[in-house]
mmCIF file of C-alpha atoms in Angstrom:
data_model
loop_
_atom_site.group_PDB
_atom_site.id
_atom_site.type_symbol
_atom_site.label_atom_id
_atom_site.label_comp_id
_atom_site.label_asym_id
_atom_site.label_seq_id
_atom_site.Cartn_x
_atom_site.Cartn_y
_atom_site.Cartn_z
ATOM 1 C CA MET A 183 0.000 0.000 0.000
ATOM 2 C CA GLN A 184 2.770 2.420 0.919
ATOM 3 C CA ALA A 185 4.478 1.634 -2.362
ATOM 4 C CA LEU A 186 1.288 2.415 -4.281
ATOM 5 C CA PHE A 187 0.872 5.680 -2.384
ATOM 6 C CA ALA A 188 4.464 6.585 -3.144
ATOM 7 C CA ASP A 189 3.908 5.896 -6.835
ATOM 8 C CA LEU A 190 0.864 8.152 -6.852
ATOM 9 C CA LEU A 191 2.836 10.930 -5.215
ATOM 10 C CA ARG A 192 5.477 10.612 -7.865
ATOM 11 C CA LEU A 193 2.813 10.763 -10.654
ATOM 12 C CA ARG A 194 0.858 13.685 -9.243
ATOM 13 C CA TRP A 195 2.805 16.268 -11.233
ATOM 14 C CA SER A 196 2.426 14.269 -14.413
ATOM 15 C CA VAL A 197 -1.310 13.973 -13.824
ATOM 16 C CA ALA A 198 -1.537 17.702 -13.124
ATOM 17 C CA SER A 199 0.427 18.423 -16.266
ATOM 18 C CA CYS A 200 -1.895 16.209 -18.308
ATOM 19 C CA ALA A 201 -4.947 17.896 -16.810
ATOM 20 C CA GLY A 202 -3.455 21.282 -17.620
ATOM 21 C CA LEU A 203 -2.740 20.213 -21.152
ATOM 22 C CA VAL A 204 -6.331 18.961 -21.565
ATOM 23 C CA LEU A 205 -7.686 22.253 -20.247
ATOM 24 C CA ALA A 206 -5.330 24.224 -22.455
ATOM 25 C CA GLY A 207 -6.365 22.141 -25.465
ATOM 26 C CA ALA A 208 -10.047 22.717 -24.687
ATOM 27 C CA LEU A 209 -9.420 26.449 -24.308
ATOM 28 C CA LEU A 210 -7.543 26.583 -27.602
ATOM 29 C CA ALA A 211 -10.331 24.659 -29.326
ATOM 30 C CA TRP A 212 -12.905 27.082 -27.941
ATOM 31 C CA LEU A 213 -10.860 30.099 -29.035
ATOM 32 C CA ALA A 214 -10.411 28.586 -32.497
ATOM 33 C CA ARG A 215 -14.172 28.003 -32.782
ATOM 34 C CA VAL A 216 -14.863 31.590 -31.724
ATOM 35 C CA GLN A 217 -12.388 32.874 -34.300
ATOM 36 C CA VAL A 218 -13.895 30.689 -37.032
ATOM 37 C CA GLN A 219 -17.377 31.964 -36.220
ATOM 38 C CA ALA A 220 -16.114 35.552 -36.274
ATOM 39 C CA VAL A 221 -14.481 34.962 -39.663
ATOM 40 C CA LEU A 222 -17.679 33.370 -40.999
ATOM 41 C CA ARG A 223 -19.751 36.331 -39.784
ATOM 42 C CA GLU A 224 -17.293 38.736 -41.378
ATOM 43 C CA GLU A 225 -17.400 36.811 -44.655
ATOM 44 C CA ALA A 226 -21.202 36.822 -44.568
ATOM 45 C CA ALA A 227 -21.202 40.583 -43.975
ATOM 46 C CA VAL A 228 -18.745 41.121 -46.825
ATOM 47 C CA ALA A 229 -20.827 38.884 -49.101
ATOM 48 C CA GLY A 230 -23.949 40.848 -48.177
ATOM 49 C CA GLN A 231 -22.186 44.137 -48.925
ATOM 50 C CA ARG A 232 -20.944 42.739 -52.231
ATOM 51 C CA GLN A 233 -24.466 41.660 -53.210
ATOM 52 C CA GLU A 234 -25.863 45.080 -52.245
ATOM 53 C CA ILE A 235 -23.195 46.794 -54.349
ATOM 54 C CA GLN A 236 -23.983 44.493 -57.277
ATOM 55 C CA ARG A 237 -27.713 45.269 -56.911
ATOM 56 C CA LYS A 238 -26.983 49.002 -56.908
ATOM 57 C CA LEU A 239 -24.727 48.661 -59.944
ATOM 58 C CA SER A 240 -27.349 46.614 -61.766
ATOM 59 C CA ARG A 241 -30.043 49.161 -60.864
ATOM 60 C CA ALA A 242 -27.809 52.033 -62.020
ATOM 61 C CA THR A 243 -27.109 50.203 -65.293
ATOM 62 C CA ASP A 244 -30.827 49.644 -65.881
ATOM 63 C CA GLU A 245 -31.591 53.294 -65.108
ATOM 64 C CA GLU A 246 -28.810 54.418 -67.451
ATOM 65 C CA GLN A 247 -30.193 52.226 -70.236
ATOM 66 C CA GLU A 248 -33.697 53.572 -69.622
ATOM 67 C CA ILE A 249 -32.429 57.163 -69.775
ATOM 68 C CA ARG A 250 -30.556 56.412 -73.009
ATOM 69 C CA GLU A 251 -33.718 54.942 -74.539
ATOM 70 C CA LYS A 252 -35.789 57.956 -73.473
ATOM 71 C CA ILE A 253 -33.208 60.339 -74.924
ATOM 72 C CA ALA A 254 -33.175 58.363 -78.173
ATOM 73 C CA ARG A 255 -36.983 58.484 -78.374
ATOM 74 C CA TYR A 256 -36.995 62.212 -77.629
ATOM 75 C CA LEU A 257 -34.375 62.889 -80.311
ATOM 76 C CA ASP A 258 -36.356 60.799 -82.810
ATOM 77 C CA ILE A 259 -39.546 62.691 -81.970
ATOM 78 C CA THR A 260 -37.711 66.010 -82.327
ATOM 79 C CA ARG A 261 -36.118 64.944 -85.613
ATOM 80 C CA ARG A 262 -39.503 64.003 -87.024
ATOM 81 C CA GLY A 263 -40.901 67.399 -86.044
ATOM 82 C CA LEU A 264 -43.646 66.025 -83.803
ATOM 83 C CA ILE A 265 -43.063 68.680 -81.134
ATOM 84 C CA GLY A 266 -44.633 72.068 -81.771
ATOM 85 C CA ARG A 267 -47.645 73.487 -83.551
ATOM 86 C CA GLU A 268 -49.545 71.245 -85.928
ATOM 87 C CA GLU A 269 -49.047 72.066 -89.604
ATOM 88 C CA ARG A 270 -52.430 71.507 -91.195
ATOM 89 C CA LEU A 271 -51.561 73.302 -94.413
ATOM 90 C CA ALA A 272 -48.568 70.986 -94.862
ATOM 91 C CA TRP A 273 -50.856 67.982 -94.251
ATOM 92 C CA VAL A 274 -53.296 69.165 -96.909
ATOM 93 C CA GLU A 275 -50.490 69.766 -99.385
ATOM 94 C CA GLU A 276 -49.005 66.338 -98.650
ATOM 95 C CA ILE A 277 -52.330 64.613 -99.258
ATOM 96 C CA ALA A 278 -52.634 66.392 -102.614
ATOM 97 C CA ARG A 279 -49.049 65.464 -103.506
ATOM 98 C CA ILE A 280 -49.551 61.794 -102.656
ATOM 99 C CA LYS A 281 -52.848 61.741 -104.565
ATOM 100 C CA ALA A 282 -51.093 63.070 -107.678
ATOM 101 C CA ASN A 283 -48.028 60.817 -107.372
ATOM 102 C CA ARG A 284 -50.058 57.663 -106.826
ATOM 103 C CA LYS A 285 -52.782 58.701 -109.318
ATOM 104 C CA LEU A 286 -55.498 58.121 -106.754
ATOM 105 C CA PHE A 287 -59.199 58.784 -107.198
ATOM 106 C CA ASP A 288 -60.873 61.714 -105.451
ATOM 107 C CA ILE A 289 -60.184 61.964 -101.716
ATOM 108 C CA GLU A 290 -62.634 63.657 -99.363
ATOM 109 C CA TYR A 291 -61.658 64.467 -95.808
ATOM 110 C CA GLU A 292 -62.426 66.697 -92.855
ATOM 111 C CA ILE A 293 -59.984 67.491 -90.056
ATOM 112 C CA LEU A 294 -61.645 68.356 -86.752
ATOM 113 C CA PRO A 295 -60.262 70.926 -84.268
ATOM 114 C CA GLN A 296 -57.256 69.873 -82.214
ATOM 115 C CA LYS A 297 -57.783 68.597 -78.679
ATOM 116 C CA PRO A 298 -55.946 66.452 -76.083
ATOM 117 C CA VAL A 299 -55.532 62.882 -77.246
ATOM 118 C CA ASP A 300 -58.431 60.587 -76.442
ATOM 119 C CA PRO A 301 -57.943 58.571 -73.192
ATOM 120 C CA VAL A 302 -58.639 55.454 -75.270
ATOM 121 C CA LEU A 303 -55.246 55.976 -76.931
ATOM 122 C CA LEU A 304 -53.416 57.154 -73.791
ATOM 123 C CA PRO A 305 -55.041 55.641 -70.673
ATOM 124 C CA ASP A 306 -52.533 57.468 -68.432
ATOM 125 C CA GLY A 307 -53.625 60.832 -69.810
ATOM 126 C CA ALA A 308 -52.446 63.160 -72.539
ATOM 127 C CA ALA A 309 -50.096 65.109 -70.240
ATOM 128 C CA ALA A 310 -46.505 63.938 -69.765
ATOM 129 C CA GLY A 311 -44.147 66.175 -67.823
ATOM 130 C CA GLY A 312 -44.040 69.600 -69.427
ATOM 131 C CA TYR A 313 -45.697 68.343 -72.623
ATOM 132 C CA GLU A 314 -49.100 67.128 -73.720
ATOM 133 C CA PHE A 315 -50.210 64.965 -76.622
ATOM 134 C CA MET A 316 -52.661 66.667 -78.955
ATOM 135 C CA GLY A 317 -54.774 64.969 -81.592
ATOM 136 C CA SER A 318 -56.702 66.142 -84.636
ATOM 137 C CA THR A 319 -59.250 63.641 -85.904
ATOM 138 C CA MET A 320 -59.594 63.283 -89.672
ATOM 139 C CA HIS A 321 -62.602 61.659 -91.320
ATOM 140 C CA LEU A 322 -61.332 60.320 -94.659
ATOM 141 C CA GLN A 323 -63.361 58.932 -97.548
ATOM 142 C CA MET A 324 -61.854 57.788 -100.814
ATOM 143 C CA ARG A 325 -62.452 55.442 -103.730
ATOM 144 C CA LEU A 326 -59.866 52.793 -104.491
ATOM 145 C CA LEU A 327 -58.783 50.696 -107.409
ATOM 146 C CA HIS A 328 -57.392 48.189 -104.872
ATOM 147 C CA GLU A 329 -56.444 48.083 -101.194
ATOM 148 C CA GLU A 330 -52.851 49.180 -101.871
ATOM 149 C CA ASP A 331 -54.138 52.666 -102.748
ATOM 150 C CA LEU A 332 -55.286 53.157 -99.154
ATOM 151 C CA LEU A 333 -52.233 51.486 -97.618
ATOM 152 C CA GLY A 334 -49.894 53.577 -99.769
ATOM 153 C CA LEU A 335 -51.629 56.822 -98.801
ATOM 154 C CA VAL A 336 -51.423 56.070 -95.062
ATOM 155 C CA ARG A 337 -47.833 54.848 -95.351
ATOM 156 C CA ASP A 338 -46.698 57.962 -97.235
ATOM 157 C CA LEU A 339 -48.512 60.309 -94.867
ATOM 158 C CA GLY A 340 -46.909 58.648 -91.869
ATOM 159 C CA ALA A 341 -43.440 58.860 -93.395
ATOM 160 C CA ARG A 342 -43.601 62.446 -94.674
ATOM 161 C CA SER A 343 -45.847 64.339 -92.260
ATOM 162 C CA LYS A 344 -44.719 66.079 -89.080
ATOM 163 C CA ALA A 345 -47.248 64.155 -87.036
ATOM 164 C CA LEU A 346 -47.802 60.656 -85.766
ATOM 165 C CA LEU A 347 -50.625 58.960 -87.658
ATOM 166 C CA HIS A 348 -52.900 56.551 -85.849
ATOM 167 C CA VAL A 349 -55.629 54.795 -87.823
ATOM 168 C CA ARG A 350 -58.474 54.409 -85.352
ATOM 169 C CA SER A 351 -60.853 52.650 -87.711
ATOM 170 C CA CYS A 352 -61.170 51.890 -91.387
ATOM 171 C CA THR A 353 -63.813 50.077 -93.399
ATOM 172 C CA VAL A 354 -63.414 49.080 -97.039
ATOM 173 C CA ASP A 355 -66.429 48.033 -99.086
ATOM 174 C CA ARG A 356 -66.789 46.922 -102.683
ATOM 175 C CA ILE A 357 -68.550 49.300 -105.051
ATOM 176 C CA SER A 358 -71.527 47.793 -106.829
ATOM 177 C CA ALA A 359 -70.493 46.697 -110.336
ATOM 178 C CA THR A 360 -72.770 49.013 -112.298
ATOM 179 C CA GLY A 361 -71.982 51.410 -115.102
ATOM 180 C CA GLY A 362 -68.411 52.675 -115.139
ATOM 181 C CA ALA A 363 -67.366 50.456 -112.217
ATOM 182 C CA GLU A 364 -67.151 47.586 -114.693
ATOM 183 C CA ARG A 365 -64.151 49.235 -116.400
ATOM 184 C CA PRO A 366 -60.784 47.847 -115.217
ATOM 185 C CA ASP A 367 -59.516 51.380 -114.497
ATOM 186 C CA ALA A 368 -62.603 52.383 -112.502
ATOM 187 C CA ALA A 369 -62.797 52.434 -108.696
ATOM 188 C CA GLN A 370 -63.600 49.015 -107.298
ATOM 189 C CA LEU A 371 -63.660 49.830 -103.582
ATOM 190 C CA LYS A 372 -64.552 52.671 -101.237
ATOM 191 C CA ALA A 373 -62.897 53.374 -97.887
ATOM 192 C CA ASP A 374 -64.177 55.213 -94.844
ATOM 193 C CA CYS A 375 -61.506 55.855 -92.190
ATOM 194 C CA ILE A 376 -60.974 57.729 -88.954
ATOM 195 C CA ILE A 377 -57.345 58.804 -88.600
ATOM 196 C CA GLU A 378 -55.741 60.653 -85.701
ATOM 197 C CA TRP A 379 -52.984 63.215 -86.367
ATOM 198 C CA ILE A 380 -50.959 63.331 -83.128
ATOM 199 C CA THR A 381 -48.466 66.038 -82.213
ATOM 200 C CA ILE A 382 -46.800 67.115 -78.971
ATOM 201 C CA ARG A 383 -46.765 70.627 -77.558
ATOM 202 C CA GLU A 384 -45.454 72.278 -74.432
ATOM 203 C CA ARG A 385 -48.025 72.644 -71.692
ATOM 204 C CA LYS A 386 -49.265 76.154 -71.118
#
């Protein structure tokens, strides 16, 4: 028994050293875990900041593209002369010019007074910033040899006039084959159309 007790006394420092090493190891493990968690939190924060920066950059890019598109549309509208007073005399002259060039039959039309564009065409309203969309409704009647006469007239007017043309309605009916209508060079069809001449002006 005394020998066993003596052996234990001799081992007490080794046991204490082992216990200290175990405690030190546990402490180091705990500190390492704390540091790892701190690093993970920092990485998550950095990743979140990076994503926020990317979102802002993406939003800025989209806004820049939108601005570029709006500028391009504005320049196109300005180039086409859609901003300013309507030029009815020029419209009348252009209709006469197209009629002569395309050798069309008689064209009858009436252009009503200008007013803000119908809400049917612009549900959000005719006003946009410092400008407003104005429309002049034209009631057009003409006789046709074939449908291309009408399509050509509308196409030429849209390309050459300082206004945006919008065909609201158009009906084409065949003329009864009596008398002169039987001739191959006589009008075969008649058209009745409602066309909107749209321009833009600064709000008063």
